[in-house]
Amino acid sequence: MSRVAERIAERNRDAAGAVVGYLPVGFPDLGTSIDAAVALVENGIDVLELGVPYSDPVMDGAVIQRATQTALANGFKLRQVFDAVAAITDRVDAPVLLMTYWNPVLQFGVDRFADELSAAGGAGLITPDLIPDEGGAWIAASERIGLDRVFLAAPSSTEARLRQAVEVSRGFVYAVSTMGITGARSDVDSAARGLVERLRAVGATSACVGLGISTADQVREVLEYADGAIIGSALVRALEEDGVPGAARVAAELTRGTAVG
């Protein structure tokens, strides 16, 4: 069983469900991003999702775009993601996934990227712009070395696409709660519940909902029907405005009430 799927199953057995927390590597600098990720785990986050800064983040909202552009401006280099993963996994016991656009992996070398991520203690990749049809090299590399691969499913996806995402994903399927770019919203799209139901119908055993979750009530609502809730912009904004203590505080606030299922 994958490390991520095991942690999610554990949190659904022993609690209300799993909470996945996102932060970009290198924001505002490498050391602070590592400290912030550790603080998230120490304050209730079950699985870490570390964003790899990219020069053309077309699927990210304003808060995350601003953070990743700051990381790049401050000298972020791709190799630093492996340093960050190693440093984080040395300090806390939580699976660490990288959220990355596909081009950086391709340019680095798919097998080389997989090997270095595994050596650093990473659990796998979330690849928002890679569809299973074009993911043969990553599927083979991740299968060879035992890394998780998380593909996205959207409300607009056909049944065939959903089935394919379920079949090739390892860890969980990332259910996009609404169409468009990331960012906290006042209401999580009602399409999320229907999407998770459709994923269950085609065999999904682990589905997590992301995009727009920003309150503790939304976390609890999502965990009523999904295996995990993914929080991004709310945590990044807290880090931007109030540093590591702010990110820790928001993580604690958003995960409050999930401890007892």
Tab-separated table of C-alpha atoms in Angstrom:
chain	number	residue	atom	x	y	z
A	1	MET	CA	0.000	0.000	0.000
A	2	SER	CA	1.269	3.500	-0.766
A	3	ARG	CA	2.443	5.674	2.116
A	4	VAL	CA	-0.066	8.363	1.231
A	5	ALA	CA	-2.999	5.969	0.846
A	6	GLU	CA	-2.036	4.316	4.119
A	7	ARG	CA	-2.016	7.634	5.982
A	8	ILE	CA	-5.348	8.658	4.452
A	9	ALA	CA	-6.904	5.302	5.337
A	10	GLU	CA	-5.552	5.591	8.877
A	11	ARG	CA	-7.080	9.063	9.326
A	12	ASN	CA	-10.416	7.854	7.983
A	13	ARG	CA	-10.342	4.907	10.366
A	14	ASP	CA	-9.253	6.820	13.453
A	15	ALA	CA	-10.578	10.331	12.749
A	16	ALA	CA	-12.936	12.285	10.535
A	17	GLY	CA	-10.587	12.029	7.547
A	18	ALA	CA	-7.269	13.295	6.228
A	19	VAL	CA	-6.169	16.887	5.701
A	20	VAL	CA	-3.586	17.637	3.017
A	21	GLY	CA	-1.703	20.932	3.296
A	22	TYR	CA	0.014	22.768	0.449
A	23	LEU	CA	2.944	25.188	0.560
A	24	PRO	CA	5.416	26.144	-2.172
A	25	VAL	CA	9.054	25.187	-1.720
A	26	GLY	CA	11.332	28.211	-1.353
A	27	PHE	CA	8.744	30.730	-0.173
A	28	PRO	CA	9.702	33.152	1.121
A	29	ASP	CA	13.054	31.348	1.232
A	30	LEU	CA	14.111	27.709	1.410
A	31	GLY	CA	14.699	27.545	5.158
A	32	THR	CA	11.412	29.215	6.039
A	33	SER	CA	9.474	26.987	3.656
A	34	ILE	CA	10.926	23.920	5.374
A	35	ASP	CA	10.094	25.277	8.837
A	36	ALA	CA	6.568	26.131	7.701
A	37	ALA	CA	5.953	22.656	6.279
A	38	VAL	CA	7.125	21.086	9.536
A	39	ALA	CA	4.838	23.446	11.473
A	40	LEU	CA	1.837	22.339	9.386
A	41	VAL	CA	2.384	18.709	10.372
A	42	GLU	CA	2.886	19.676	14.004
A	43	ASN	CA	-0.489	21.442	13.857
A	44	GLY	CA	-2.724	18.802	12.362
A	45	ILE	CA	-1.826	18.392	8.674
A	46	ASP	CA	-1.614	14.696	7.735
A	47	VAL	CA	-0.055	14.801	4.260
A	48	LEU	CA	2.169	17.539	2.840
A	49	GLU	CA	1.847	18.810	-0.709
A	50	LEU	CA	4.891	20.883	-1.662
A	51	GLY	CA	4.565	23.061	-4.732
A	52	VAL	CA	7.485	23.305	-7.161
A	53	PRO	CA	7.788	26.959	-8.275
A	54	TYR	CA	7.330	27.325	-12.036
A	55	SER	CA	7.613	30.307	-14.338
A	56	ASP	CA	4.199	29.778	-15.970
A	57	PRO	CA	1.785	28.648	-13.221
A	58	VAL	CA	-1.362	28.798	-15.337
A	59	MET	CA	-3.510	26.758	-12.926
A	60	ASP	CA	-2.599	28.669	-9.766
A	61	GLY	CA	-4.519	31.514	-8.210
A	62	ALA	CA	-3.113	34.905	-7.283
A	63	VAL	CA	-1.885	33.983	-3.793
A	64	ILE	CA	0.053	30.917	-4.922
A	65	GLN	CA	1.323	32.624	-8.077
A	66	ARG	CA	2.679	35.481	-5.998
A	67	ALA	CA	4.416	33.075	-3.626
A	68	THR	CA	6.001	30.954	-6.344
A	69	GLN	CA	7.166	34.009	-8.261
A	70	THR	CA	8.743	35.316	-5.055
A	71	ALA	CA	10.552	31.998	-4.601
A	72	LEU	CA	11.889	32.164	-8.154
A	73	ALA	CA	12.956	35.794	-7.733
A	74	ASN	CA	14.806	34.826	-4.559
A	75	GLY	CA	16.874	32.248	-6.419
A	76	PHE	CA	14.916	28.993	-6.122
A	77	LYS	CA	16.524	26.115	-8.034
A	78	LEU	CA	14.771	22.851	-8.874
A	79	ARG	CA	17.322	20.716	-7.016
A	80	GLN	CA	16.280	22.448	-3.804
A	81	VAL	CA	13.028	20.497	-3.756
A	82	PHE	CA	14.960	17.354	-2.907
A	83	ASP	CA	16.839	19.161	-0.133
A	84	ALA	CA	13.525	20.398	1.249
A	85	VAL	CA	11.881	16.977	1.164
A	86	ALA	CA	14.863	15.378	2.902
A	87	ALA	CA	14.941	18.066	5.593
A	88	ILE	CA	11.195	17.826	6.248
A	89	THR	CA	11.004	14.026	6.373
A	90	ASP	CA	13.951	14.033	8.764
A	91	ARG	CA	11.957	16.176	11.198
A	92	VAL	CA	8.356	14.935	10.935
A	93	ASP	CA	6.592	11.687	10.080
A	94	ALA	CA	4.305	12.701	7.241
A	95	PRO	CA	4.173	11.641	3.589
A	96	VAL	CA	5.439	14.404	1.289
A	97	LEU	CA	4.080	14.768	-2.247
A	98	LEU	CA	5.391	17.269	-4.752
A	99	MET	CA	2.833	19.234	-6.761
A	100	THR	CA	4.564	20.078	-10.019
A	101	TYR	CA	3.870	21.034	-13.586
A	102	TRP	CA	5.239	18.406	-15.921
A	103	ASN	CA	7.839	20.428	-17.812
A	104	PRO	CA	10.339	20.740	-14.912
A	105	VAL	CA	10.258	16.956	-14.428
A	106	LEU	CA	10.710	16.377	-18.148
A	107	GLN	CA	13.630	18.779	-18.361
A	108	PHE	CA	15.311	17.256	-15.293
A	109	GLY	CA	14.795	13.724	-16.588
A	110	VAL	CA	11.824	11.608	-15.507
A	111	ASP	CA	13.777	8.650	-14.131
A	112	ARG	CA	16.391	10.883	-12.538
A	113	PHE	CA	13.665	12.978	-10.873
A	114	ALA	CA	11.948	9.855	-9.547
A	115	ASP	CA	15.196	8.438	-8.183
A	116	GLU	CA	16.189	11.657	-6.418
A	117	LEU	CA	12.719	12.195	-4.964
A	118	SER	CA	12.689	8.669	-3.599
A	119	ALA	CA	16.189	9.052	-2.160
A	120	ALA	CA	15.080	12.233	-0.383
A	121	GLY	CA	12.183	10.407	1.255
A	122	GLY	CA	9.418	11.804	-0.956
A	123	ALA	CA	6.190	9.891	-1.486
A	124	GLY	CA	5.364	10.872	-5.081
A	125	LEU	CA	3.962	13.526	-7.401
A	126	ILE	CA	0.738	15.383	-8.053
A	127	THR	CA	0.832	16.375	-11.729
A	128	PRO	CA	-1.961	18.863	-12.548
A	129	ASP	CA	-1.155	19.314	-16.236
A	130	LEU	CA	-0.278	15.710	-17.065
A	131	ILE	CA	-3.055	13.436	-18.280
A	132	PRO	CA	-2.725	9.660	-18.023
A	133	ASP	CA	-2.607	9.273	-21.818
A	134	GLU	CA	0.628	11.268	-21.895
A	135	GLY	CA	2.048	10.000	-18.617
A	136	GLY	CA	3.634	6.751	-19.740
A	137	ALA	CA	7.178	7.710	-18.753
A	138	TRP	CA	6.095	8.857	-15.276
A	139	ILE	CA	3.834	5.857	-14.730
A	140	ALA	CA	6.732	3.539	-15.579
A	141	ALA	CA	9.251	5.405	-13.407
A	142	SER	CA	6.916	5.640	-10.419
A	143	GLU	CA	5.993	1.979	-10.740
A	144	ARG	CA	9.663	0.993	-10.869
A	145	ILE	CA	10.588	2.830	-7.685
A	146	GLY	CA	7.307	2.719	-5.766
A	147	LEU	CA	6.300	6.388	-5.820
A	148	ASP	CA	2.724	7.620	-5.694
A	149	ARG	CA	1.189	9.333	-8.700
A	150	VAL	CA	-1.843	11.554	-8.187
A	151	PHE	CA	-3.867	12.533	-11.235
A	152	LEU	CA	-6.676	15.098	-11.286
A	153	ALA	CA	-10.361	14.571	-11.964
A	154	ALA	CA	-12.736	17.442	-12.726
A	155	PRO	CA	-16.527	17.798	-12.768
A	156	SER	CA	-16.334	18.012	-16.566
A	157	SER	CA	-14.468	14.695	-16.889
A	158	THR	CA	-16.213	11.891	-18.772
A	159	GLU	CA	-16.822	8.548	-17.106
A	160	ALA	CA	-14.014	7.063	-19.206
A	161	ARG	CA	-11.614	9.774	-18.022
A	162	LEU	CA	-12.610	9.276	-14.406
A	163	ARG	CA	-12.099	5.540	-14.672
A	164	GLN	CA	-8.691	6.091	-16.236
A	165	ALA	CA	-7.658	8.504	-13.477
A	166	VAL	CA	-8.720	5.978	-10.845
A	167	GLU	CA	-6.883	3.129	-12.532
A	168	VAL	CA	-3.533	4.912	-12.881
A	169	SER	CA	-3.499	7.010	-9.687
A	170	ARG	CA	-1.649	5.696	-6.653
A	171	GLY	CA	-2.187	7.388	-3.291
A	172	PHE	CA	-5.443	9.151	-4.091
A	173	VAL	CA	-7.351	10.824	-6.896
A	174	TYR	CA	-7.352	14.618	-6.705
A	175	ALA	CA	-10.969	15.739	-7.132
A	176	VAL	CA	-11.031	19.329	-8.349
A	177	SER	CA	-14.021	20.880	-6.622
A	178	THR	CA	-14.668	23.547	-9.227
A	179	MET	CA	-13.474	24.542	-12.659
A	180	GLY	CA	-10.808	27.211	-12.972
A	181	ILE	CA	-7.739	28.247	-11.010
A	182	THR	CA	-6.886	27.656	-7.375
A	183	GLY	CA	-7.788	30.045	-4.584
A	184	ALA	CA	-9.856	30.179	-1.422
A	185	ARG	CA	-13.603	30.558	-2.013
A	186	SER	CA	-16.434	31.330	0.355
A	187	ASP	CA	-18.222	28.140	-0.680
A	188	VAL	CA	-16.756	24.874	-1.894
A	189	ASP	CA	-18.460	24.037	-5.175
A	190	SER	CA	-21.352	21.621	-4.728
A	191	ALA	CA	-20.052	19.772	-7.788
A	192	ALA	CA	-17.355	18.283	-5.545
A	193	ARG	CA	-19.787	15.914	-3.827
A	194	GLY	CA	-21.132	14.702	-7.144
A	195	LEU	CA	-17.627	14.253	-8.520
A	196	VAL	CA	-16.568	12.116	-5.567
A	197	GLU	CA	-19.698	10.001	-5.981
A	198	ARG	CA	-18.816	9.484	-9.654
A	199	LEU	CA	-15.256	8.532	-8.717
A	200	ARG	CA	-16.561	6.007	-6.182
A	201	ALA	CA	-18.800	4.525	-8.872
A	202	VAL	CA	-15.793	3.768	-11.073
A	203	GLY	CA	-13.754	2.231	-8.284
A	204	ALA	CA	-11.984	5.005	-6.359
A	205	THR	CA	-11.068	3.993	-2.822
A	206	SER	CA	-9.241	7.227	-1.965
A	207	ALA	CA	-10.443	10.615	-3.233
A	208	CYS	CA	-9.408	13.992	-1.841
A	209	VAL	CA	-11.076	17.307	-2.679
A	210	GLY	CA	-9.104	20.465	-3.365
A	211	LEU	CA	-9.396	24.011	-4.737
A	212	GLY	CA	-11.090	26.597	-2.588
A	213	ILE	CA	-11.176	25.066	0.900
A	214	SER	CA	-10.486	27.832	3.394
A	215	THR	CA	-12.543	27.289	6.570
A	216	ALA	CA	-12.840	24.612	9.241
A	217	ASP	CA	-16.510	24.176	8.355
A	218	GLN	CA	-15.566	23.475	4.728
A	219	VAL	CA	-12.996	20.921	5.848
A	220	ARG	CA	-15.605	19.102	7.924
A	221	GLU	CA	-18.145	19.313	5.106
A	222	VAL	CA	-15.725	17.806	2.583
A	223	LEU	CA	-14.737	15.015	4.976
A	224	GLU	CA	-18.372	13.942	5.196
A	225	TYR	CA	-18.105	12.481	1.693
A	226	ALA	CA	-14.415	12.517	0.666
A	227	ASP	CA	-11.372	10.800	2.151
A	228	GLY	CA	-9.384	13.998	2.417
A	229	ALA	CA	-9.576	17.786	2.194
A	230	ILE	CA	-6.766	19.703	0.476
A	231	ILE	CA	-5.930	23.208	1.708
A	232	GLY	CA	-3.668	25.526	-0.257
A	233	SER	CA	-4.222	29.255	-0.637
A	234	ALA	CA	-5.379	29.781	2.954
A	235	LEU	CA	-2.104	28.369	4.270
A	236	VAL	CA	0.054	30.224	1.757
A	237	ARG	CA	-1.671	33.508	2.584
A	238	ALA	CA	-1.116	32.909	6.298
A	239	LEU	CA	2.596	32.269	5.696
A	240	GLU	CA	2.814	35.383	3.539
A	241	GLU	CA	1.121	37.620	6.086
A	242	ASP	CA	2.248	36.201	9.438
A	243	GLY	CA	5.173	33.884	8.772
A	244	VAL	CA	5.576	30.384	10.167
A	245	PRO	CA	3.502	31.135	13.305
A	246	GLY	CA	0.642	32.296	11.100
A	247	ALA	CA	0.753	29.162	8.948
A	248	ALA	CA	0.847	26.996	12.076
A	249	ARG	CA	-2.119	28.826	13.596
A	250	VAL	CA	-4.264	28.514	10.466
A	251	ALA	CA	-3.387	24.818	10.109
A	252	ALA	CA	-4.512	24.229	13.686
A	253	GLU	CA	-7.726	26.191	13.112
A	254	LEU	CA	-8.619	24.378	9.897
A	255	THR	CA	-7.947	20.901	11.240
A	256	ARG	CA	-9.776	21.468	14.526
A	257	GLY	CA	-12.683	19.077	14.760
A	258	THR	CA	-11.134	16.368	12.558
A	259	ALA	CA	-9.409	14.518	15.387
A	260	VAL	CA	-12.440	12.458	16.371
A	261	GLY	CA	-14.490	10.793	13.680
